[in-house]
Amino acid sequence: MPISHVHGYLRHIMDECAPDRSGAVADYIPELAAVDADGYALSMCMHDGNTYSLGDVGVEFTIQSVSKPLTYALALTRLDVAEVDGKIGVEPSGEAFNEISVDERRRPRNPMINAGAILASSMLLPPVRSLPAGAVDKAFDELVEFYSGCAGRHLTIDEQVYASEAATGSRNRAIVYMLDSFGAVDTDPEAALDLYFRQCSLRVTSDDLAAIAATIAAGGVNPRTGRRVLSNEVAQRLLSVMTTCGMYDGAGDWVTSVGLPAKSGVGGGILAVLPGQLGIGVYSPRLDQHGNSVRGVDTCRRLSRDLGLHMFNVTRESRVSIRSVYSIGEFEVGADWDELQRSYLRTCRDRVRVYELQGDLTFAGAERALRRIESDLDDLDVAIVEISRVGVIDPVARTMLLGIKHTTDVRGQRAMLVDPDGVVRESVDSHRSDFVVPNLNAPEQLRGLDPTLPHVHSTMEAAVRDAEEFQLESFRRP
Ligand code: GLU
C-alpha cells in the first residue's frame, strides 16, 4: 500500500511545528523535569479505529490533567447526574487550573480545574469518612479499568510520579481540605487526594489519547474494540465541558482558533475531539505559561486550519462518503476499437473500478474514500471517483481527491474524476485564496491543479473511454 496522503499531511504539519523549542517542561516534580523535552508524537484515530501514528508514539508519559474528563465521566456514570451537578459546576472559570476557587454555591466551577477534578475523584469512593481497608485500591482498579476501556489497552501507573505527586501536593491538599470545610467531601479527604494523584500518574501514549478522544467522538463506543464504555449523554456532557473549560484559562481563544473540544495535561499530552469524526492525541512536553504543550497547541491549531477540522465546519452526511464501488463491467466496450482491442479490453474490465461518493466532503470523508481506494490499488489499472452526488467539497477534501492522481501516477496507474456538476470547479472558485494544503507527496503543481486537467470528466462514459485508452497503452498485438 502506498504511503497515504493523510500520513503525508500529518507529517508535514509536524515538520512545521517541530522547530519550536519554546516553553519548558513541568518541573514541580523531578520525574517530569527529567523527560526528553524534545519528544514529539501525533496520533489520529478515525471513526472506524484506523489510526495514523507519527513520531514518538512509543513514548509513555503521565496522563495528568487529561484524566479529569475521564474521572468526571466515571462519576456521571456511577452517580445520578443531578447529584454530580449539585457538587461540581459546568462554568468556565477563566482562572488557572490550580486556583483555589469556588462559585457562589461553594461548588468548584467545573470538573476541569483541580478543585472540581479532586471532588469528582472523591465521588468514586464510598461516602463514609472512615473507609474500609483497600477502598482506594478498589476504586482505583475500577478507574483503571474504565480508562483502559477508553484507550483500548490496559494502562498502568508510573509509581515514581505517583510518589512524587503525593509528596509534593500541598496545594491540592489545601484544595481538598477547603472543599471539606464547606462540607462538600463525603469521604476521607486524604483518600480522595490519593485517588486523584494515582489517576494523574497513569501512563499513556499519543495513540492512547487518540483512541480515548475517538471514543468520546463516537458518543462513547471505542472504535478500536467496538465496546461501549460511555453513554451518549455522558459523552455529550464531556464534549460540552471540554469545549468551554478544557484548555486551562485559554479556553475562549482555543474554541475560536481550533474549535476542537480538548484537554491538556502538564505531562505534555493533549487530547482533542472532532465530534462524530475523529480523535487526536499529541505529545510534546514543553509547556506554555498556561500549562499547555506548546507544540501540542500549535499542532492542533494547524490540524484545524489546514485540514478544516473546526467543529463548526458544518457538513451533511459526513459519515457516508462512499455510496458504492463497482467495476465497469456493465459498460459496453467502446465500439470504435478494433476486434483485438475490444477482446483485450473485455479481459480487464474489473481492473477499472468506480467509487461513487456522496454527502458533503471534508477531511474525514475524503480520508475514508482515499484509504479505501489506496487499499484497492494493487488490483487496479484505473480508479474512477464519481462525485455527482457530492454536495460541497471543502478545499482540503478537494486537494486530497486531486492528490490521488499523484499516487496513481507514480505507480503507473490512472485516477479519474467524474464531476458532472463542476463541484470541484465551484469549490476552487469559492475557496479562500490563501489556502494552501500541505502535501508532501504531491508535486508543486498539484496545489494549483487546474480542474480541467484531462482526468476530470463530466460523464461516466467519457471516463470509461479514457480508461480504455489508458489500458490499451499496455496492449501488445499478438
Ligand atoms: N497532577 C497535577 C496537579 O494536579 C496535574 C496538573 C495538570 O496536568 O494540569 O497538580
Short mmCIF file of C-alpha atoms and ligand atoms in Angstrom, two decimals:
data_model
loop_
_atom_site.label_atom_id
_atom_site.label_comp_id
_atom_site.label_asym_id
_atom_site.label_seq_id
_atom_site.Cartn_x
_atom_site.Cartn_y
_atom_site.Cartn_z
CA MET A 1 0.00 0.00 0.00
CA PRO A 2 1.43 3.40 -0.90
CA ILE A 3 2.28 5.84 1.86
CA SER A 4 -1.05 7.55 2.32
CA HIS A 5 -1.64 11.17 1.60
CA VAL A 6 -3.11 11.66 5.03
CA HIS A 7 0.11 10.44 6.58
CA GLY A 8 1.93 12.97 4.40
CA TYR A 9 -0.31 15.82 5.60
CA LEU A 10 0.23 14.94 9.23
CA ARG A 11 3.98 14.58 8.71
CA HIS A 12 4.08 17.99 7.09
CA ILE A 13 2.23 19.61 10.00
CA MET A 14 4.65 18.02 12.46
CA ASP A 15 7.63 19.21 10.40
CA GLU A 16 6.28 22.75 10.59
CA CYS A 17 5.76 22.66 14.36
CA ALA A 18 8.88 20.69 15.27
CA PRO A 19 11.45 23.54 15.24
CA ASP A 20 9.61 25.41 18.02
CA ARG A 21 11.61 24.72 21.18
CA SER A 22 9.94 27.37 23.31
CA GLY A 23 8.34 26.62 26.66
CA ALA A 24 9.64 24.45 29.46
CA VAL A 25 8.85 21.00 30.79
CA ALA A 26 6.96 20.88 34.07
CA ASP A 27 9.44 20.78 36.93
CA TYR A 28 7.34 20.68 40.07
CA ILE A 29 8.43 17.06 40.49
CA PRO A 30 11.78 15.58 39.38
CA GLU A 31 10.23 12.84 37.22
CA LEU A 32 8.54 15.37 34.93
CA ALA A 33 11.65 17.56 34.79
CA ALA A 34 13.67 14.55 33.61
CA VAL A 35 11.68 13.67 30.46
CA ASP A 36 13.13 14.17 26.98
CA ALA A 37 11.97 17.72 26.27
CA ASP A 38 12.14 17.11 22.51
CA GLY A 39 9.78 14.16 22.45
CA TYR A 40 7.02 14.72 19.91
CA ALA A 41 4.21 12.43 18.79
CA LEU A 42 0.96 12.82 16.88
CA SER A 43 -1.81 10.25 16.55
CA MET A 44 -5.14 10.50 14.79
CA CYS A 45 -7.78 7.82 15.30
CA MET A 46 -10.58 7.78 12.72
CA HIS A 47 -14.19 6.81 13.44
CA ASP A 48 -13.51 3.22 12.34
CA GLY A 49 -10.44 2.88 14.55
CA ASN A 50 -7.87 3.30 11.79
CA THR A 51 -5.02 5.22 13.42
CA TYR A 52 -2.25 7.36 11.97
CA SER A 53 0.73 7.31 14.33
CA LEU A 54 3.70 9.62 13.81
CA GLY A 55 6.80 10.48 15.80
CA ASP A 56 7.47 9.21 19.31
CA VAL A 57 4.30 7.18 19.58
CA GLY A 58 6.07 4.55 21.69
CA VAL A 59 6.87 7.05 24.45
CA GLU A 60 4.70 6.73 27.55
CA PHE A 61 4.03 9.85 29.59
CA THR A 62 1.74 10.55 32.52
CA ILE A 63 -1.83 11.48 31.66
CA GLN A 64 -2.02 14.19 34.37
CA SER A 65 -4.98 16.52 33.83
CA VAL A 66 -6.15 14.71 30.70
CA SER A 67 -7.56 12.32 33.31
CA LYS A 68 -10.03 14.94 34.51
CA PRO A 69 -12.73 14.44 31.86
CA LEU A 70 -12.46 10.67 32.29
CA THR A 71 -12.94 10.67 36.04
CA TYR A 72 -15.77 13.16 35.65
CA ALA A 73 -17.34 10.76 33.11
CA LEU A 74 -17.00 7.90 35.54
CA ALA A 75 -18.64 9.92 38.31
CA LEU A 76 -21.50 10.88 35.99
CA THR A 77 -21.90 7.24 35.00
CA ARG A 78 -21.87 5.90 38.56
CA LEU A 79 -23.95 8.54 40.29
CA ASP A 80 -27.02 10.44 39.45
CA VAL A 81 -26.20 13.36 37.11
CA ALA A 82 -28.13 15.78 39.34
CA GLU A 83 -26.04 14.68 42.29
CA VAL A 84 -22.80 15.39 40.42
CA ASP A 85 -24.17 18.73 39.20
CA GLY A 86 -25.08 19.64 42.75
CA LYS A 87 -21.40 19.40 43.66
CA ILE A 88 -19.48 20.43 40.53
CA GLY A 89 -20.45 23.29 38.23
CA VAL A 90 -20.01 23.48 34.45
CA GLU A 91 -18.99 27.12 34.05
CA PRO A 92 -15.60 28.13 32.65
CA SER A 93 -13.60 29.68 35.44
CA GLY A 94 -11.14 31.74 33.41
CA GLU A 95 -8.67 31.01 36.19
CA ALA A 96 -5.58 28.88 36.44
CA PHE A 97 -6.16 25.13 36.85
CA ASN A 98 -5.00 25.02 40.44
CA GLU A 99 -6.74 28.17 41.64
CA ILE A 100 -8.42 27.67 44.97
CA SER A 101 -11.80 28.90 43.78
CA VAL A 102 -15.47 28.02 44.01
CA ASP A 103 -18.72 29.63 42.84
CA GLU A 104 -21.33 31.39 44.99
CA ARG A 105 -22.78 27.99 45.92
CA ARG A 106 -19.30 26.97 47.04
CA ARG A 107 -19.07 24.44 44.22
CA PRO A 108 -15.89 24.10 42.17
CA ARG A 109 -16.72 25.94 38.96
CA ASN A 110 -16.08 22.99 36.68
CA PRO A 111 -14.53 19.49 36.64
CA MET A 112 -11.50 20.55 34.57
CA ILE A 113 -9.89 22.62 37.33
CA ASN A 114 -8.25 20.78 40.20
CA ALA A 115 -10.97 21.56 42.74
CA GLY A 116 -13.66 20.01 40.52
CA ALA A 117 -11.43 17.13 39.48
CA ILE A 118 -10.50 16.17 43.04
CA LEU A 119 -14.14 16.34 44.04
CA ALA A 120 -15.04 14.08 41.09
CA SER A 121 -12.41 11.59 42.30
CA SER A 122 -13.85 11.77 45.81
CA MET A 123 -17.23 10.76 44.42
CA LEU A 124 -15.80 7.42 43.28
CA LEU A 125 -15.13 6.45 46.90
CA PRO A 126 -17.72 5.20 49.40
CA PRO A 127 -19.45 8.22 51.05
CA VAL A 128 -18.13 7.49 54.55
CA ARG A 129 -15.39 9.26 56.50
CA SER A 130 -13.75 6.16 57.78
CA LEU A 131 -13.14 3.96 54.79
CA PRO A 132 -12.73 0.19 54.88
CA ALA A 133 -9.19 -1.06 54.19
CA GLY A 134 -8.40 -1.25 50.47
CA ALA A 135 -11.15 1.19 49.48
CA VAL A 136 -8.80 3.40 47.45
CA ASP A 137 -7.23 0.36 45.77
CA LYS A 138 -10.65 -0.88 44.77
CA ALA A 139 -11.78 2.50 43.43
CA PHE A 140 -8.51 2.86 41.56
CA ASP A 141 -8.84 -0.60 39.97
CA GLU A 142 -12.27 0.35 38.71
CA LEU A 143 -10.96 3.67 37.44
CA VAL A 144 -8.08 1.96 35.60
CA GLU A 145 -10.50 -0.49 34.05
CA PHE A 146 -12.62 2.37 32.77
CA TYR A 147 -9.68 4.41 31.40
CA SER A 148 -8.28 1.25 29.79
CA GLY A 149 -11.63 0.58 28.13
CA CYS A 150 -11.50 4.07 26.63
CA ALA A 151 -7.91 3.61 25.45
CA GLY A 152 -8.43 0.06 24.23
CA ARG A 153 -5.50 -1.37 26.16
CA HIS A 154 -4.56 -1.89 29.79
CA LEU A 155 -2.99 1.23 31.33
CA THR A 156 -0.51 1.15 34.20
CA ILE A 157 0.64 3.61 36.82
CA ASP A 158 4.02 5.35 36.98
CA GLU A 159 4.88 4.63 40.61
CA GLN A 160 7.63 7.27 40.83
CA VAL A 161 5.41 10.05 39.54
CA TYR A 162 2.68 8.96 41.91
CA ALA A 163 5.05 9.01 44.90
CA SER A 164 6.30 12.47 43.95
CA GLU A 165 2.82 13.86 43.34
CA ALA A 166 1.75 12.61 46.76
CA ALA A 167 4.86 14.00 48.43
CA THR A 168 4.60 17.47 46.94
CA GLY A 169 0.86 18.01 46.65
CA SER A 170 0.40 20.75 49.24
CA ARG A 171 -1.73 22.91 47.02
CA ASN A 172 -4.05 20.04 46.07
CA ARG A 173 -4.19 19.10 49.74
CA ALA A 174 -5.21 22.67 50.54
CA ILE A 175 -7.92 22.45 47.88
CA VAL A 176 -9.42 19.23 49.20
CA TYR A 177 -9.45 20.50 52.79
CA MET A 178 -11.03 23.76 51.69
CA LEU A 179 -13.76 21.75 49.95
CA ASP A 180 -14.06 19.58 53.04
CA SER A 181 -14.53 22.64 55.21
CA PHE A 182 -17.52 23.54 53.00
CA GLY A 183 -18.96 20.10 53.66
CA ALA A 184 -18.51 19.07 50.01
CA VAL A 185 -16.39 15.96 50.60
CA ASP A 186 -18.40 12.91 51.68
CA THR A 187 -15.42 10.64 52.08
CA ASP A 188 -11.95 10.72 53.62
CA PRO A 189 -10.25 13.79 52.03
CA GLU A 190 -6.83 12.11 52.08
CA ALA A 191 -8.25 9.11 50.23
CA ALA A 192 -9.82 11.39 47.61
CA LEU A 193 -6.47 13.07 47.11
CA ASP A 194 -4.70 9.72 46.90
CA LEU A 195 -7.07 8.55 44.18
CA TYR A 196 -6.58 11.81 42.27
CA PHE A 197 -2.77 11.52 42.41
CA ARG A 198 -2.96 7.93 41.19
CA GLN A 199 -5.19 8.80 38.24
CA CYS A 200 -2.82 11.63 37.21
CA SER A 201 0.08 9.16 37.26
CA LEU A 202 -1.34 6.71 34.72
CA ARG A 203 0.90 6.22 31.71
CA VAL A 204 -0.41 6.77 28.21
CA THR A 205 0.92 7.21 24.66
CA SER A 206 -0.34 9.59 21.99
CA ASP A 207 -2.13 6.61 20.40
CA ASP A 208 -3.98 6.07 23.69
CA LEU A 209 -5.07 9.70 23.81
CA ALA A 210 -6.26 9.50 20.20
CA ALA A 211 -8.24 6.33 20.97
CA ILE A 212 -9.83 7.92 24.06
CA ALA A 213 -10.66 11.02 22.00
CA ALA A 214 -12.15 8.90 19.21
CA THR A 215 -14.25 7.06 21.79
CA ILE A 216 -15.70 10.35 23.00
CA ALA A 217 -16.08 11.46 19.35
CA ALA A 218 -18.11 8.33 18.67
CA GLY A 219 -20.52 9.01 21.53
CA GLY A 220 -18.88 6.52 23.88
CA VAL A 221 -18.09 3.49 21.72
CA ASN A 222 -14.40 2.69 21.45
CA PRO A 223 -13.83 2.37 17.68
CA ARG A 224 -10.87 0.04 18.17
CA THR A 225 -12.61 -2.50 20.37
CA GLY A 226 -16.24 -1.87 19.43
CA ARG A 227 -17.15 -1.73 23.14
CA ARG A 228 -19.41 0.94 24.57
CA VAL A 229 -17.67 2.49 27.56
CA LEU A 230 -19.73 5.67 27.98
CA SER A 231 -23.33 6.57 27.38
CA ASN A 232 -24.09 9.01 24.62
CA GLU A 233 -25.34 11.52 27.19
CA VAL A 234 -22.13 11.41 29.18
CA ALA A 235 -20.04 11.76 26.00
CA GLN A 236 -22.10 14.82 25.08
CA ARG A 237 -21.57 16.30 28.53
CA LEU A 238 -17.82 15.73 28.28
CA LEU A 239 -17.65 17.42 24.90
CA SER A 240 -19.52 20.42 26.27
CA VAL A 241 -17.30 20.80 29.30
CA MET A 242 -14.10 20.23 27.35
CA THR A 243 -15.21 22.90 24.87
CA THR A 244 -15.78 25.56 27.48
CA CYS A 245 -13.26 24.61 30.16
CA GLY A 246 -10.74 22.19 28.66
CA MET A 247 -7.71 24.29 27.89
CA TYR A 248 -6.97 25.90 31.24
CA ASP A 249 -7.50 29.65 31.09
CA GLY A 250 -7.10 29.89 27.32
CA ALA A 251 -10.46 28.27 26.57
CA GLY A 252 -12.11 31.08 24.57
CA ASP A 253 -9.17 31.54 22.25
CA TRP A 254 -8.98 27.78 21.85
CA VAL A 255 -12.60 27.40 20.77
CA THR A 256 -12.25 30.25 18.31
CA SER A 257 -8.99 29.28 16.71
CA VAL A 258 -9.02 25.49 17.00
CA GLY A 259 -12.63 24.55 17.59
CA LEU A 260 -11.97 21.06 18.91
CA PRO A 261 -13.10 20.07 22.42
CA ALA A 262 -9.84 19.24 24.14
CA LYS A 263 -7.99 18.60 27.38
CA SER A 264 -4.33 19.06 28.09
CA GLY A 265 -2.09 17.90 30.88
CA VAL A 266 1.25 19.02 32.31
CA GLY A 267 2.78 15.71 31.20
CA GLY A 268 2.72 17.24 27.69
CA GLY A 269 -0.31 15.42 26.33
CA ILE A 270 -3.32 16.95 24.57
CA LEU A 271 -6.44 15.06 23.64
CA ALA A 272 -8.74 16.70 21.07
CA VAL A 273 -12.04 15.52 19.64
CA LEU A 274 -13.85 16.22 16.39
CA PRO A 275 -17.33 15.01 17.37
CA GLY A 276 -18.66 12.25 15.16
CA GLN A 277 -15.46 12.01 13.20
CA LEU A 278 -12.09 11.52 14.83
CA GLY A 279 -9.83 11.79 17.85
CA ILE A 280 -6.38 13.34 18.15
CA GLY A 281 -3.57 12.72 20.63
CA VAL A 282 -0.47 14.91 20.70
CA TYR A 283 2.56 14.68 22.94
CA SER A 284 5.28 17.28 23.38
CA PRO A 285 6.31 18.10 26.94
CA ARG A 286 7.42 21.73 26.73
CA LEU A 287 4.61 23.83 28.19
CA ASP A 288 3.46 27.42 27.78
CA GLN A 289 2.58 29.71 30.69
CA HIS A 290 -0.92 28.18 30.92
CA GLY A 291 0.49 24.66 31.29
CA ASN A 292 -0.46 23.58 27.75
CA SER A 293 2.02 21.82 25.47
CA VAL A 294 3.47 24.48 23.15
CA ARG A 295 3.86 22.26 20.12
CA GLY A 296 0.70 20.38 21.03
CA VAL A 297 -1.35 23.59 20.84
CA ASP A 298 0.37 24.61 17.62
CA THR A 299 -0.20 21.16 16.11
CA CYS A 300 -3.91 21.28 16.95
CA ARG A 301 -4.19 24.79 15.54
CA ARG A 302 -2.66 23.71 12.26
CA LEU A 303 -4.64 20.49 12.08
CA SER A 304 -7.81 22.50 12.50
CA ARG A 305 -6.85 25.18 10.00
CA ASP A 306 -5.13 23.11 7.32
CA LEU A 307 -7.44 20.10 7.44
CA GLY A 308 -10.68 22.00 8.10
CA LEU A 309 -11.31 20.25 11.42
CA HIS A 310 -13.05 23.06 13.30
CA MET A 311 -16.17 21.55 14.85
CA PHE A 312 -18.35 24.30 13.41
CA ASN A 313 -17.24 23.48 9.88
CA VAL A 314 -20.71 22.07 9.39
CA THR A 315 -21.45 19.48 6.75
CA ARG A 316 -24.14 16.97 5.94
CA GLU A 317 -23.69 13.21 5.87
CA SER A 318 -20.01 13.42 6.58
CA ARG A 319 -20.01 9.79 7.64
CA VAL A 320 -21.48 8.34 4.46
CA SER A 321 -18.79 9.13 1.99
CA ILE A 322 -18.61 6.01 -0.21
CA ARG A 323 -22.00 5.23 -1.71
CA SER A 324 -20.97 2.28 -3.88
CA VAL A 325 -18.00 0.63 -5.53
CA TYR A 326 -18.24 -1.31 -8.80
CA SER A 327 -16.15 -2.34 -11.79
CA ILE A 328 -17.03 -1.03 -15.27
CA GLY A 329 -18.21 -4.48 -16.47
CA GLU A 330 -21.71 -3.13 -17.01
CA PHE A 331 -20.48 -0.62 -19.60
CA GLU A 332 -20.15 -1.90 -23.19
CA VAL A 333 -16.60 -1.84 -24.52
CA GLY A 334 -16.22 1.13 -26.87
CA ALA A 335 -17.50 0.37 -30.40
CA ASP A 336 -14.72 2.11 -32.25
CA TRP A 337 -11.87 -0.11 -31.08
CA ASP A 338 -10.91 -2.96 -33.39
CA GLU A 339 -11.78 -6.55 -32.60
CA LEU A 340 -8.46 -7.42 -30.94
CA GLN A 341 -8.52 -4.31 -28.79
CA ARG A 342 -12.11 -5.00 -27.77
CA SER A 343 -11.39 -8.52 -26.70
CA TYR A 344 -8.34 -7.36 -24.77
CA LEU A 345 -10.39 -4.70 -23.01
CA ARG A 346 -13.03 -7.26 -22.07
CA THR A 347 -10.41 -9.25 -20.17
CA CYS A 348 -9.55 -6.31 -17.95
CA ARG A 349 -12.90 -4.67 -17.17
CA ASP A 350 -12.53 -5.49 -13.49
CA ARG A 351 -9.26 -3.58 -13.31
CA VAL A 352 -11.21 -0.34 -13.67
CA ARG A 353 -13.19 0.46 -10.55
CA VAL A 354 -15.70 3.22 -9.89
CA TYR A 355 -16.03 4.80 -6.42
CA GLU A 356 -19.25 6.73 -6.03
CA LEU A 357 -19.03 9.30 -3.25
CA GLN A 358 -21.87 11.18 -1.61
CA GLY A 359 -22.60 13.84 1.00
CA ASP A 360 -20.52 16.89 1.76
CA LEU A 361 -16.87 16.03 1.70
CA THR A 362 -14.47 17.21 4.37
CA PHE A 363 -11.20 15.80 5.62
CA ALA A 364 -12.66 12.78 7.40
CA GLY A 365 -14.85 11.73 4.47
CA ALA A 366 -12.08 12.17 1.95
CA GLU A 367 -9.72 10.25 4.21
CA ARG A 368 -12.12 7.31 4.25
CA ALA A 369 -12.57 7.35 0.49
CA LEU A 370 -8.86 7.65 -0.23
CA ARG A 371 -7.92 4.92 2.21
CA ARG A 372 -10.37 2.58 0.50
CA ILE A 373 -9.06 3.42 -2.96
CA GLU A 374 -5.44 3.17 -1.88
CA SER A 375 -6.01 -0.24 -0.39
CA ASP A 376 -7.57 -1.48 -3.67
CA LEU A 377 -4.87 -0.10 -5.96
CA ASP A 378 -2.88 -3.32 -6.29
CA ASP A 379 -5.82 -4.83 -8.19
CA LEU A 380 -6.47 -1.86 -10.47
CA ASP A 381 -5.31 -0.06 -13.57
CA VAL A 382 -7.75 2.81 -13.17
CA ALA A 383 -9.71 4.26 -10.25
CA ILE A 384 -12.66 6.46 -11.23
CA VAL A 385 -14.01 8.68 -8.49
CA GLU A 386 -17.61 9.67 -9.21
CA ILE A 387 -18.78 12.75 -7.33
CA SER A 388 -22.14 13.64 -8.90
CA ARG A 389 -23.85 13.07 -5.53
CA VAL A 390 -21.40 15.17 -3.58
CA GLY A 391 -22.83 18.49 -2.40
CA VAL A 392 -19.93 20.59 -1.27
CA ILE A 393 -16.25 19.74 -1.19
CA ASP A 394 -14.11 21.76 1.14
CA PRO A 395 -10.68 22.81 -0.10
CA VAL A 396 -8.88 20.11 1.87
CA ALA A 397 -11.06 17.31 0.55
CA ARG A 398 -10.69 18.66 -2.96
CA THR A 399 -6.91 18.69 -2.75
CA MET A 400 -6.97 15.22 -1.29
CA LEU A 401 -9.15 13.92 -4.12
CA LEU A 402 -6.99 15.51 -6.75
CA GLY A 403 -3.95 14.20 -4.89
CA ILE A 404 -4.93 10.61 -5.67
CA LYS A 405 -3.69 11.36 -9.17
CA HIS A 406 -0.16 11.63 -7.87
CA THR A 407 -0.38 8.31 -6.04
CA THR A 408 -1.58 6.53 -9.18
CA ASP A 409 0.85 8.34 -11.49
CA VAL A 410 3.89 7.18 -9.58
CA ARG A 411 2.56 3.62 -9.72
CA GLY A 412 1.89 3.79 -13.45
CA GLN A 413 -1.84 3.73 -12.86
CA ARG A 414 -4.53 6.30 -13.51
CA ALA A 415 -7.07 8.13 -11.39
CA MET A 416 -10.04 9.99 -12.86
CA LEU A 417 -12.76 12.15 -11.50
CA VAL A 418 -16.31 12.26 -12.84
CA ASP A 419 -17.68 15.64 -11.86
CA PRO A 420 -20.77 16.45 -13.95
CA ASP A 421 -21.82 19.48 -11.93
CA GLY A 422 -18.39 21.03 -11.72
CA VAL A 423 -18.35 20.75 -7.93
CA VAL A 424 -14.59 20.67 -7.91
CA ARG A 425 -14.54 23.74 -10.11
CA GLU A 426 -17.01 25.54 -7.84
CA SER A 427 -15.03 24.86 -4.70
CA VAL A 428 -11.93 26.15 -6.45
CA ASP A 429 -13.68 29.41 -7.24
CA SER A 430 -15.09 29.93 -3.79
CA HIS A 431 -12.29 28.85 -1.51
CA ARG A 432 -10.02 31.21 0.32
CA SER A 433 -7.25 32.23 -1.97
CA ASP A 434 -4.62 31.97 0.73
CA PHE A 435 -5.49 28.38 1.49
CA VAL A 436 -2.59 26.03 0.98
CA VAL A 437 -2.99 22.43 1.88
CA PRO A 438 0.27 20.87 2.91
CA ASN A 439 1.02 17.83 0.83
CA LEU A 440 4.46 16.36 0.96
CA ASN A 441 3.66 13.67 -1.54
CA ALA A 442 2.29 15.99 -4.14
CA PRO A 443 4.38 17.79 -6.71
CA GLU A 444 4.29 21.55 -6.51
CA GLN A 445 1.87 21.95 -9.43
CA LEU A 446 -0.78 19.88 -7.64
CA ARG A 447 -1.58 22.72 -5.29
CA GLY A 448 -2.86 24.85 -8.12
CA LEU A 449 -4.09 21.93 -10.18
CA ASP A 450 -6.36 23.03 -12.96
CA PRO A 451 -9.59 21.09 -12.53
CA THR A 452 -10.00 20.89 -16.29
CA LEU A 453 -7.00 18.56 -16.50
CA PRO A 454 -7.89 15.60 -18.70
CA HIS A 455 -8.56 13.23 -15.85
CA VAL A 456 -11.63 15.22 -14.76
CA HIS A 457 -14.63 14.17 -16.87
CA SER A 458 -18.22 15.32 -16.92
CA THR A 459 -19.72 11.93 -17.79
CA MET A 460 -19.03 8.36 -16.80
CA GLU A 461 -18.92 7.38 -20.49
CA ALA A 462 -16.06 9.78 -21.11
CA ALA A 463 -14.19 8.41 -18.11
CA VAL A 464 -14.69 4.82 -19.28
CA ARG A 465 -13.42 5.78 -22.71
CA ASP A 466 -10.37 7.41 -21.15
CA ALA A 467 -9.80 4.30 -19.04
CA GLU A 468 -9.92 2.11 -22.13
CA GLU A 469 -7.39 4.32 -23.87
CA PHE A 470 -5.16 4.01 -20.86
CA GLN A 471 -5.46 0.22 -20.72
CA LEU A 472 -4.74 -0.05 -24.43
CA GLU A 473 -1.39 1.68 -23.93
CA SER A 474 -0.13 -1.57 -22.50
CA PHE A 475 -1.85 -3.76 -25.11
CA ARG A 476 0.58 -5.57 -27.40
CA ARG A 477 -0.78 -7.12 -30.57
CA PRO A 478 -0.03 -10.82 -30.81
N1 GLU B 1 -1.01 16.32 38.99
C1 GLU B 1 -1.10 17.67 38.54
C2 GLU B 1 -1.83 18.52 39.59
O1 GLU B 1 -2.94 18.25 39.92
C3 GLU B 1 -1.82 17.74 37.23
C4 GLU B 1 -1.75 19.10 36.70
C5 GLU B 1 -2.14 19.22 35.26
O2 GLU B 1 -1.89 18.33 34.43
O3 GLU B 1 -2.72 20.26 34.94
O4 GLU B 1 -1.30 19.46 40.07
#
